[in-house]
Short mmCIF file of C-alpha atoms in Angstrom, two decimals:
data_model
loop_
_atom_site.label_atom_id
_atom_site.label_comp_id
_atom_site.label_asym_id
_atom_site.label_seq_id
_atom_site.Cartn_x
_atom_site.Cartn_y
_atom_site.Cartn_z
CA MET F 18 -29.83 185.21 -148.38
CA ALA F 19 -26.95 184.88 -145.30
CA GLY F 20 -28.26 184.18 -142.02
CA GLU F 21 -27.48 186.65 -139.39
CA SER F 22 -25.35 185.27 -137.17
CA GLY F 23 -27.67 182.71 -134.83
CA LYS F 24 -30.51 183.21 -137.14
CA THR F 25 -31.90 179.50 -138.04
CA VAL F 26 -32.29 179.64 -141.72
CA GLN F 27 -32.77 176.22 -144.20
CA THR F 28 -30.74 175.45 -147.01
CA ASP F 29 -30.23 172.66 -149.14
CA ILE F 30 -26.91 172.93 -149.52
CA PRO F 31 -25.93 169.31 -148.56
CA ALA F 32 -28.61 167.80 -150.21
CA ARG F 33 -27.48 169.62 -153.69
CA MET F 34 -24.03 168.52 -153.65
CA ASP F 35 -24.73 164.47 -152.50
CA ARG F 36 -27.15 164.24 -155.39
CA LEU F 37 -24.74 165.27 -157.87
CA PRO F 38 -23.45 162.93 -161.18
CA TRP F 39 -20.11 162.24 -160.94
CA SER F 40 -18.50 164.67 -162.88
CA ARG F 41 -14.45 165.27 -164.33
CA PHE F 42 -15.79 168.02 -161.14
CA HIS F 43 -15.19 165.17 -158.52
CA LEU F 44 -12.39 164.05 -160.24
CA THR F 45 -10.17 167.03 -160.08
CA ILE F 46 -10.62 167.33 -156.18
CA ILE F 47 -9.60 163.91 -156.12
CA VAL F 48 -6.60 164.18 -158.30
CA ALA F 49 -5.43 167.59 -156.11
CA LEU F 50 -6.24 166.70 -153.49
CA GLY F 51 -5.28 163.10 -152.79
CA VAL F 52 -2.22 162.93 -155.24
CA THR F 53 -1.07 164.34 -152.07
CA TRP F 54 -0.73 160.62 -150.28
CA ILE F 55 1.44 159.31 -153.33
CA LEU F 56 4.31 161.56 -152.59
CA ASP F 57 3.95 160.98 -149.07
CA GLY F 58 4.35 157.14 -150.12
CA LEU F 59 6.85 158.01 -152.31
CA GLU F 60 8.57 159.61 -149.04
CA VAL F 61 8.02 157.74 -146.34
CA THR F 62 8.81 154.48 -148.49
CA LEU F 63 11.78 156.20 -149.47
CA LYS F 64 13.08 156.85 -146.06
CA GLY F 65 12.47 152.71 -145.18
CA ALA F 66 14.25 152.20 -148.16
CA VAL F 67 16.92 153.93 -147.13
CA SER F 68 17.10 152.66 -143.50
CA SER F 69 19.88 150.88 -144.00
CA VAL F 70 21.83 152.74 -146.31
CA LEU F 71 21.52 156.11 -143.58
CA GLN F 72 23.79 153.23 -141.53
CA GLU F 73 26.57 153.08 -144.09
CA PRO F 74 29.65 154.36 -142.88
CA GLU F 75 30.22 156.08 -145.98
CA SER F 76 26.22 157.55 -145.20
CA LEU F 77 25.19 159.18 -141.68
CA GLY F 78 26.47 156.19 -139.71
CA PHE F 79 22.54 155.84 -138.06
CA THR F 80 22.44 152.16 -135.63
CA SER F 81 18.83 150.48 -135.95
CA SER F 82 17.23 152.25 -132.97
CA GLN F 83 18.43 155.61 -134.29
CA ILE F 84 16.14 154.75 -137.27
CA GLY F 85 13.31 153.52 -135.30
CA MET F 86 13.54 157.48 -133.50
CA ILE F 87 13.95 159.48 -136.74
CA ALA F 88 10.67 157.63 -137.48
CA SER F 89 9.26 158.70 -133.82
CA PHE F 90 9.77 161.87 -134.38
CA TYR F 91 8.76 162.54 -137.92
CA ILE F 92 5.53 160.90 -136.43
CA THR F 93 5.12 163.14 -133.60
CA GLY F 94 5.41 166.34 -135.54
CA ALA F 95 2.56 164.52 -137.46
CA VAL F 96 0.82 164.15 -134.30
CA LEU F 97 0.94 168.02 -133.66
CA GLY F 98 0.80 169.52 -136.80
CA ALA F 99 -2.28 167.04 -136.94
CA LEU F 100 -4.00 169.13 -134.01
CA LEU F 101 -2.37 172.55 -134.90
CA PHE F 102 -3.84 172.79 -138.36
CA GLY F 103 -6.63 170.78 -137.83
CA TYR F 104 -7.96 173.37 -135.14
CA LEU F 105 -6.91 176.25 -137.73
CA THR F 106 -8.98 173.81 -140.74
CA ASP F 107 -12.41 173.96 -138.46
CA ARG F 108 -11.62 177.99 -137.74
CA PHE F 109 -10.81 179.14 -141.21
CA GLY F 110 -11.83 177.06 -143.81
CA ARG F 111 -10.67 174.33 -145.71
CA ARG F 112 -9.16 175.56 -148.63
CA MET F 113 -6.16 178.21 -147.42
CA PHE F 114 -5.01 175.08 -145.34
CA PHE F 115 -4.89 172.93 -148.67
CA PHE F 116 -1.76 175.56 -149.16
CA ILE F 117 -0.33 176.29 -146.44
CA THR F 118 0.10 171.93 -145.06
CA LEU F 119 1.81 171.51 -148.16
CA ALA F 120 3.82 173.90 -148.45
CA VAL F 121 4.73 172.82 -144.78
CA TYR F 122 5.07 169.20 -145.53
CA LEU F 123 7.38 169.99 -149.08
CA VAL F 124 9.31 172.43 -147.09
CA GLY F 125 10.43 169.36 -144.42
CA ALA F 126 10.89 167.04 -147.69
CA LEU F 127 13.28 169.65 -148.78
CA LEU F 128 16.00 170.15 -146.05
CA THR F 129 15.40 166.52 -145.32
CA ALA F 130 17.83 166.63 -148.41
CA PHE F 131 20.41 168.24 -146.84
CA SER F 132 20.93 166.18 -143.32
CA TRP F 133 24.07 166.32 -141.88
CA ASN F 134 23.82 164.43 -138.67
CA LEU F 135 21.36 162.99 -136.88
CA TRP F 136 19.63 165.94 -134.76
CA SER F 137 19.54 168.09 -138.42
CA PHE F 138 17.89 164.65 -139.95
CA VAL F 139 15.53 164.49 -136.93
CA ALA F 140 14.40 168.13 -137.04
CA PHE F 141 13.80 168.24 -140.59
CA ARG F 142 11.58 164.81 -140.77
CA PHE F 143 9.86 166.74 -137.37
CA ILE F 144 8.88 169.61 -139.69
CA THR F 145 7.88 167.26 -142.71
CA GLY F 146 5.45 164.93 -140.16
CA LEU F 147 3.77 168.70 -139.58
CA GLY F 148 3.06 169.66 -143.07
CA ILE F 149 1.43 165.58 -143.45
CA GLY F 150 -0.62 165.96 -140.14
CA GLY F 151 -1.70 169.15 -141.40
CA GLU F 152 -2.69 167.29 -144.62
CA TYR F 153 -5.01 164.91 -143.15
CA ALA F 154 -6.88 167.03 -141.31
CA ALA F 155 -7.85 169.15 -144.37
CA ILE F 156 -7.80 166.89 -147.06
CA ASN F 157 -10.00 164.01 -145.40
CA SER F 158 -12.84 167.03 -143.89
CA THR F 159 -13.21 168.31 -147.73
CA ILE F 160 -13.18 164.95 -149.88
CA ASP F 161 -15.98 163.69 -146.95
CA GLU F 162 -17.60 167.36 -147.87
CA MET F 163 -17.33 167.54 -151.57
CA ILE F 164 -18.26 163.96 -152.56
CA PRO F 165 -21.83 162.78 -153.24
CA ALA F 166 -22.53 160.44 -150.45
CA ARG F 167 -23.99 157.26 -152.37
CA VAL F 168 -19.84 156.93 -152.77
CA ARG F 169 -17.73 158.43 -149.82
CA GLY F 170 -16.59 155.18 -148.61
CA GLN F 171 -14.66 153.90 -151.82
CA VAL F 172 -13.62 157.65 -152.75
CA ALA F 173 -12.19 157.92 -148.75
CA LEU F 174 -10.81 154.84 -148.60
CA GLY F 175 -9.51 154.86 -152.60
CA VAL F 176 -7.81 158.21 -151.89
CA ASN F 177 -5.98 157.33 -148.36
CA GLY F 178 -5.03 153.64 -150.09
CA SER F 179 -3.15 156.13 -153.00
CA TYR F 180 -0.76 156.55 -150.43
CA TRP F 181 0.85 153.30 -151.27
CA LEU F 182 0.74 153.49 -155.60
CA GLY F 183 3.77 155.95 -154.05
CA ALA F 184 4.98 153.70 -151.89
CA ALA F 185 5.38 151.56 -154.75
CA LEU F 186 6.87 154.47 -157.29
CA GLY F 187 9.73 155.48 -154.02
CA ALA F 188 10.22 151.30 -154.11
CA LEU F 189 11.06 151.69 -157.56
CA SER F 190 12.92 154.31 -157.33
CA THR F 191 15.22 152.79 -155.47
CA ILE F 192 16.86 150.50 -158.03
CA VAL F 193 18.67 153.79 -159.49
CA LEU F 194 18.82 156.13 -156.37
CA LEU F 195 20.18 153.54 -154.03
CA ASN F 196 22.40 151.19 -155.92
CA PRO F 197 26.09 152.64 -155.36
CA ASP F 198 26.61 151.89 -159.31
CA TYR F 199 24.88 154.63 -160.49
CA LEU F 200 25.04 157.44 -157.54
CA PRO F 201 27.78 158.02 -154.52
CA ILE F 202 25.87 155.96 -151.23
CA ASP F 203 25.29 159.39 -149.76
CA ILE F 204 23.75 161.09 -152.86
CA GLY F 205 20.62 158.85 -154.03
CA TRP F 206 18.47 159.36 -151.22
CA ARG F 207 19.02 163.41 -151.22
CA LEU F 208 18.64 163.21 -154.95
CA GLY F 209 14.80 161.49 -154.14
CA PHE F 210 13.76 163.89 -150.94
CA GLY F 211 14.57 166.47 -153.22
CA ILE F 212 12.66 165.36 -156.15
CA GLY F 213 9.77 164.32 -154.18
CA ALA F 214 9.48 168.06 -152.71
CA VAL F 215 9.79 169.42 -156.07
CA LEU F 216 6.57 167.74 -157.42
CA GLY F 217 4.82 168.46 -154.22
CA GLY F 218 5.38 171.83 -156.11
CA ILE F 219 3.52 170.98 -158.42
CA ILE F 220 0.28 169.68 -156.94
CA LEU F 221 0.48 173.42 -154.76
CA TYR F 222 0.24 175.04 -157.96
CA MET F 223 -2.85 172.60 -159.33
CA ARG F 224 -4.69 173.14 -155.85
CA ARG F 225 -5.58 176.96 -156.91
CA HIS F 226 -8.33 175.88 -159.25
CA LEU F 227 -10.16 174.30 -156.08
CA PRO F 228 -13.18 176.02 -153.87
CA GLU F 229 -14.12 176.08 -150.35
CA SER F 230 -16.15 173.13 -148.96
CA PRO F 231 -19.83 174.90 -149.00
CA ARG F 232 -20.87 173.15 -146.23
CA TRP F 233 -18.23 174.70 -144.17
CA LEU F 234 -19.18 178.20 -145.59
CA ALA F 235 -23.19 177.34 -144.75
CA THR F 236 -22.77 176.67 -141.38
CA HIS F 237 -20.07 179.02 -140.76
CA ASP F 238 -22.69 182.40 -141.21
CA ARG F 239 -20.96 182.65 -145.40
CA LEU F 240 -24.70 181.51 -146.91
CA ASP F 241 -23.74 183.90 -150.00
CA GLU F 242 -20.53 182.55 -150.24
CA ALA F 243 -21.93 178.98 -150.26
CA GLU F 244 -24.74 179.46 -152.76
CA GLU F 245 -22.50 180.44 -155.52
CA VAL F 246 -20.06 178.02 -154.98
CA VAL F 247 -22.58 174.81 -154.81
CA SER F 248 -24.36 177.29 -158.36
CA ASP F 249 -21.08 177.12 -159.96
CA ILE F 250 -20.65 173.28 -158.97
CA GLU F 251 -23.71 172.41 -160.08
CA LYS F 252 -22.92 174.14 -164.24
CA ARG F 253 -20.29 172.58 -164.02
CA THR F 254 -21.43 169.28 -163.67
CA SER F 255 -24.68 170.08 -165.42
CA GLU F 256 -22.12 170.82 -168.37
CA GLN F 257 -19.79 167.90 -167.99
CA THR F 258 -22.27 165.80 -167.94
CA GLY F 259 -25.35 166.59 -170.15
CA GLU F 260 -27.60 165.81 -167.13
CA GLU F 261 -30.54 168.18 -165.91
CA LEU F 262 -30.13 168.75 -162.11
CA SER F 263 -33.30 167.65 -160.23
CA GLU F 264 -34.60 169.96 -157.67
CA VAL F 265 -34.17 169.26 -154.05
CA PRO F 266 -37.65 167.73 -152.14
CA ASP F 267 -38.56 170.11 -149.23
CA ASP F 268 -37.94 166.84 -147.15
CA ASP F 269 -34.32 167.00 -147.89
CA LYS F 270 -33.85 171.08 -146.75
CA ILE F 271 -32.62 171.51 -143.20
CA LYS F 272 -32.56 174.39 -140.78
CA ILE F 273 -28.56 175.94 -138.98
CA ARG F 274 -28.41 178.10 -136.94
CA PRO F 275 -24.64 179.90 -138.17
CA GLN F 276 -22.41 180.82 -136.61
CA LYS F 277 -19.26 182.47 -138.22
CA SER F 278 -16.98 180.31 -135.23
CA PHE F 279 -18.07 177.32 -132.54
CA SER F 280 -16.25 177.59 -129.01
CA LEU F 281 -13.61 174.93 -128.48
CA MET F 282 -15.40 173.86 -125.31
CA LYS F 283 -18.21 173.39 -127.35
CA ILE F 284 -16.34 171.34 -130.11
CA VAL F 285 -14.61 168.81 -127.96
CA LYS F 286 -18.20 168.48 -125.43
CA ALA F 287 -19.71 167.10 -129.14
CA MET F 288 -16.91 164.61 -129.66
CA PHE F 289 -16.50 163.55 -126.04
CA SER F 290 -19.94 163.47 -124.20
CA THR F 291 -22.16 163.90 -126.64
CA HIS F 292 -20.61 161.36 -129.26
CA ARG F 293 -18.81 158.94 -126.32
CA LYS F 294 -18.94 155.81 -128.13
CA ARG F 295 -17.69 157.14 -131.41
CA ALA F 296 -14.82 158.47 -129.53
CA LEU F 297 -13.78 155.59 -128.08
CA LEU F 298 -14.64 153.57 -131.69
CA GLY F 299 -12.30 156.30 -132.93
CA LEU F 300 -9.84 155.58 -130.78
CA ILE F 301 -9.17 152.09 -131.40
CA LEU F 302 -9.78 151.67 -134.64
CA MET F 303 -7.11 154.91 -134.94
CA SER F 304 -4.78 152.95 -132.24
CA SER F 305 -4.79 150.26 -133.37
CA GLN F 306 -3.77 150.32 -136.99
CA ALA F 307 -1.23 152.75 -136.58
CA PHE F 308 1.04 150.43 -134.48
CA LEU F 309 0.42 148.09 -137.09
CA TYR F 310 1.87 150.43 -139.96
CA ASN F 311 4.22 152.21 -138.05
CA ALA F 312 5.92 149.13 -136.25
CA ILE F 313 5.89 147.07 -139.42
CA PHE F 314 6.21 149.44 -142.69
CA PHE F 315 8.86 151.70 -140.68
CA THR F 316 11.88 148.66 -139.86
CA TYR F 317 10.67 146.37 -142.64
CA ALA F 318 14.29 147.14 -144.71
CA LEU F 319 15.75 146.59 -141.12
CA VAL F 320 14.49 142.77 -140.69
CA LEU F 321 15.04 141.82 -144.50
CA SER F 322 18.93 143.00 -143.88
CA ASN F 323 19.35 141.54 -140.33
CA PHE F 324 17.58 138.31 -140.46
CA PHE F 325 17.44 137.53 -144.02
CA ASP F 326 20.55 139.54 -145.27
CA VAL F 327 19.05 140.89 -148.31
CA PRO F 328 21.72 144.05 -149.49
CA SER F 329 20.91 147.39 -148.65
CA LYS F 330 20.79 148.12 -151.96
CA ASN F 331 17.94 145.77 -152.68
CA THR F 332 15.70 146.37 -150.35
CA GLY F 333 13.46 148.65 -151.83
CA LEU F 334 12.70 145.69 -154.13
CA TYR F 335 10.96 144.24 -151.63
CA LEU F 336 8.46 146.69 -150.35
CA VAL F 337 6.71 146.94 -154.41
CA PRO F 338 4.49 143.74 -153.93
CA PHE F 339 3.90 145.18 -150.12
CA ALA F 340 2.74 148.33 -152.01
CA ILE F 341 1.19 146.70 -154.34
CA GLY F 342 -1.18 144.52 -152.11
CA ASN F 343 -1.90 147.64 -150.21
CA PHE F 344 -3.37 150.00 -152.76
CA LEU F 345 -5.12 147.10 -154.40
CA GLY F 346 -7.08 146.08 -150.52
CA VAL F 347 -8.59 149.56 -151.19
CA ILE F 348 -9.17 149.65 -154.27
CA VAL F 349 -10.70 146.02 -154.44
CA LEU F 350 -12.46 146.39 -150.92
CA GLY F 351 -13.32 149.92 -151.33
CA ARG F 352 -17.01 149.70 -152.53
CA LEU F 353 -17.90 147.31 -150.45
CA PHE F 354 -17.88 149.61 -148.10
CA ASP F 355 -21.00 151.95 -149.84
CA LYS F 356 -22.52 148.59 -150.88
CA ILE F 357 -21.88 146.03 -147.67
CA GLY F 358 -21.71 149.01 -144.94
CA ARG F 359 -18.88 150.48 -142.93
CA ARG F 360 -19.71 147.80 -139.50
CA VAL F 361 -19.01 144.70 -141.32
CA MET F 362 -16.38 145.33 -144.13
CA ILE F 363 -14.30 147.43 -141.00
CA SER F 364 -14.23 144.43 -138.43
CA LEU F 365 -13.61 141.65 -141.47
CA SER F 366 -10.61 143.47 -142.71
CA TYR F 367 -9.38 144.45 -139.33
CA GLY F 368 -9.64 140.57 -138.11
CA LEU F 369 -8.35 139.58 -141.05
CA SER F 370 -5.42 141.17 -140.64
CA ALA F 371 -5.03 140.30 -137.32
CA ALA F 372 -5.32 136.81 -137.73
CA LEU F 373 -3.17 136.87 -140.64
CA LEU F 374 -0.32 138.61 -139.06
CA MET F 375 -0.33 136.38 -136.10
CA ALA F 376 0.12 133.30 -138.06
CA THR F 377 3.15 134.57 -140.27
CA GLY F 378 5.03 136.43 -137.55
CA TYR F 379 4.95 132.87 -135.54
CA MET F 380 6.14 131.04 -138.94
CA PHE F 381 8.67 133.78 -139.40
CA ALA F 382 10.05 133.56 -135.29
CA GLN F 383 10.66 129.65 -136.39
CA GLY F 384 12.79 130.45 -139.38
CA TYR F 385 9.70 128.89 -141.97
CA LEU F 386 10.44 131.86 -144.38
CA THR F 387 12.50 133.90 -146.64
CA ALA F 388 12.70 137.39 -147.63
CA ILE F 389 10.85 136.26 -150.35
CA THR F 390 7.74 134.43 -148.81
CA LEU F 391 7.76 137.03 -145.50
CA THR F 392 7.04 139.44 -148.26
CA ALA F 393 4.20 137.55 -149.84
CA LEU F 394 2.31 137.36 -146.60
CA TRP F 395 2.74 140.91 -146.02
CA SER F 396 1.15 141.57 -149.20
CA VAL F 397 -1.81 139.38 -148.29
CA ILE F 398 -1.60 140.67 -144.92
CA PHE F 399 -2.29 144.29 -145.64
CA PHE F 400 -4.50 144.14 -148.44
CA PHE F 401 -7.25 143.98 -145.89
CA ALA F 402 -5.28 146.17 -143.43
CA SER F 403 -5.27 148.98 -146.38
CA ALA F 404 -8.88 148.87 -146.00
CA ALA F 405 -8.89 148.77 -142.11
CA ALA F 406 -6.38 152.03 -142.40
CA SER F 407 -8.02 153.85 -144.38
CA SER F 408 -11.74 153.42 -143.26
CA ALA F 409 -10.55 154.46 -139.67
CA TYR F 410 -9.63 157.88 -141.16
CA LEU F 411 -13.44 157.05 -142.58
CA THR F 412 -14.80 156.95 -139.90
CA VAL F 413 -13.82 159.81 -137.37
CA SER F 414 -14.73 162.06 -140.71
CA GLU F 415 -18.18 161.06 -140.94
CA VAL F 416 -19.15 160.51 -137.55
CA PHE F 417 -18.78 163.78 -135.75
CA PRO F 418 -20.80 167.32 -136.46
CA LEU F 419 -19.34 168.87 -139.83
CA GLU F 420 -18.36 172.17 -137.86
CA THR F 421 -15.48 169.05 -135.94
CA ARG F 422 -14.81 167.31 -138.61
CA ALA F 423 -11.21 167.98 -139.37
CA LEU F 424 -10.44 168.34 -135.52
CA ALA F 425 -11.78 165.29 -135.06
CA ILE F 426 -9.56 163.94 -137.39
CA ALA F 427 -6.56 165.12 -135.99
CA ILE F 428 -7.48 164.41 -132.65
CA PHE F 429 -8.43 160.96 -133.20
CA TYR F 430 -5.01 160.77 -135.52
CA SER F 431 -3.11 162.17 -133.12
CA ILE F 432 -4.09 160.30 -130.00
CA GLY F 433 -4.04 157.09 -131.77
CA THR F 434 -0.91 157.44 -133.50
CA ALA F 435 0.56 159.13 -130.40
CA ALA F 436 -0.63 155.62 -128.66
CA GLY F 437 -0.11 152.90 -131.76
CA GLY F 438 2.48 155.28 -133.64
CA ILE F 439 4.76 157.01 -131.92
CA VAL F 440 6.66 154.38 -129.52
CA SER F 441 6.74 151.26 -131.83
CA PRO F 442 8.81 151.80 -134.52
CA TRP F 443 11.17 152.95 -131.76
CA VAL F 444 10.56 149.76 -129.87
CA PHE F 445 10.55 147.41 -132.88
CA GLY F 446 14.06 149.00 -133.61
CA ALA F 447 14.98 147.62 -130.34
CA LEU F 448 13.67 144.24 -131.05
CA ILE F 449 15.59 143.88 -133.96
CA ASP F 450 18.69 145.07 -133.00
CA THR F 451 18.45 141.66 -130.23
CA GLY F 452 19.02 139.74 -133.24
CA SER F 453 16.00 137.04 -132.15
CA ALA F 454 13.11 136.58 -134.47
CA TRP F 455 11.14 135.80 -131.33
CA ASN F 456 11.10 139.10 -129.69
CA VAL F 457 10.37 140.72 -133.07
CA PHE F 458 7.11 138.56 -133.24
CA TYR F 459 6.15 138.82 -130.19
CA GLY F 460 5.86 142.55 -131.03
CA TYR F 461 3.23 141.72 -134.28
CA LEU F 462 1.65 139.38 -131.40
CA PHE F 463 0.89 142.06 -129.69
CA ALA F 464 -0.46 144.59 -133.04
CA GLY F 465 -2.43 141.69 -133.99
CA ALA F 466 -3.86 141.68 -130.57
CA LEU F 467 -4.65 145.26 -131.00
CA MET F 468 -6.72 144.81 -134.34
CA THR F 469 -8.44 141.96 -132.75
CA VAL F 470 -9.68 144.81 -130.36
CA ALA F 471 -10.20 147.34 -132.86
CA ALA F 472 -12.57 144.36 -134.71
CA VAL F 473 -14.63 143.53 -131.88
CA THR F 474 -15.31 146.75 -131.04
CA GLU F 475 -16.37 148.07 -134.48
CA ALA F 476 -19.11 144.85 -134.64
CA VAL F 477 -20.95 146.34 -131.31
CA ILE F 478 -20.57 150.15 -131.73
CA GLY F 479 -20.16 151.28 -135.01
CA ILE F 480 -21.84 153.12 -137.16
CA ASP F 481 -24.43 152.29 -140.27
CA ALA F 482 -22.92 155.52 -142.57
CA GLU F 483 -23.28 153.96 -145.76
CA GLN F 484 -24.66 156.29 -148.32
CA GLU F 485 -26.21 158.73 -145.97
CA SER F 486 -25.74 162.58 -145.72
CA LEU F 487 -23.23 163.31 -143.06
CA GLU F 488 -26.12 165.42 -142.03
CA ASN F 489 -28.12 161.81 -141.11
CA VAL F 490 -24.98 160.61 -139.43
CA THR F 491 -24.55 163.06 -137.61
CA ASP F 492 -26.65 166.29 -136.62
CA PRO F 493 -24.11 169.42 -137.49
CA LEU F 494 -23.63 171.68 -134.56
CA SER F 495 -25.64 174.68 -136.05
CA ALA F 496 -29.05 172.39 -136.15
CA GLU F 497 -31.73 173.41 -135.21
CA GLY F 498 -32.29 171.78 -132.02
CA ALA F 499 -28.56 170.36 -131.28
CA GLU F 500 -26.98 171.32 -127.99
#
């Protein structure tokens, strides 16, 4: 029954979603939404791999500092896109922005293929960033709300970690795209961006079958629609699994006061006043992993070229084991976040990443490593760091009220990325330009210190959200008695 706005109603929709058995419906959600990260990984890795090619006179002739600046503008676009689309996703629903954010992203990726100078490249990467920032908010909030609580952690980590499948594909594609024996030096990289955009169009078509989040519908005074969506999901799940679904106990029902919209002031108060410790946790987790990833990943090809004389056409090959290590990390460790728990696993993944990073940076500065051994060590470090980074997104998407979820992801992604991601590629590009391995090491040392702070913070104030309904982790703003 539809609720009169502001009137208390009882609903079992969250409990019904959490008690669903795993089915093809959940797999469809993962594929249609998560495959975006594969494309993003492909496209961003291609950008990292072509850094050396873009410096060639036959191409666009960029400097290392300009390459770092381009990455920073991409991240700036992602920050602004996350904030804009995050707010709109909470205000108007998840489903609409499945299409809008991906469309913006694809336009930017396609235009990048036709860049003709520094500022056109910068502008098109900025547009691409706007779209991918919006995707972070819309997709992570939807996955949390649609996936049963008992596997929410491993699914969220796996979806975010699928980025690295795309990264591996992007790195492998450079064998052809960046090899002048196959394609002219200024054509291969353009073709890569264009292919990625075309593949994204297929994903856009796949998303037409995805429903709106019933949790969002219920809290926004659209209970009839929420009931219809959940009933359809239950029917499909029962048919696919052959299981008869149990009734939801009365104790699992919650009382809410649906509202058509929630004021921005109320949302901000919930995040930064009511849940200020969680806000601090989210900020530290997001900013530390953003600095680590953006500093190293966006400039890794430059390290290979400038310190190990790896030809630009081969730098992509070194990113393959790096990407595989990242993907294996979330797959192998992911289920432990649901079984052992968030607090232990997040602290452990951040702490191990920091210790290994600082040790590897020291060996790099001392000249003990080759391109191959450095890559092997990066693969080990990011086996743990990928789980850490994905757990940061998981944390900010599940510890705040449902009505603020997309904006919470957006705000903490934006603050964290602005603090740790916008400056770091630029700074590391400048450090690499000095030609001093020790200067680069100091940058690694700082990144490791940030990760250590995050590990300690999680151990002290982390939230034990494993296998808990989202509504148990945090009361919705619409819950009876919520302020």
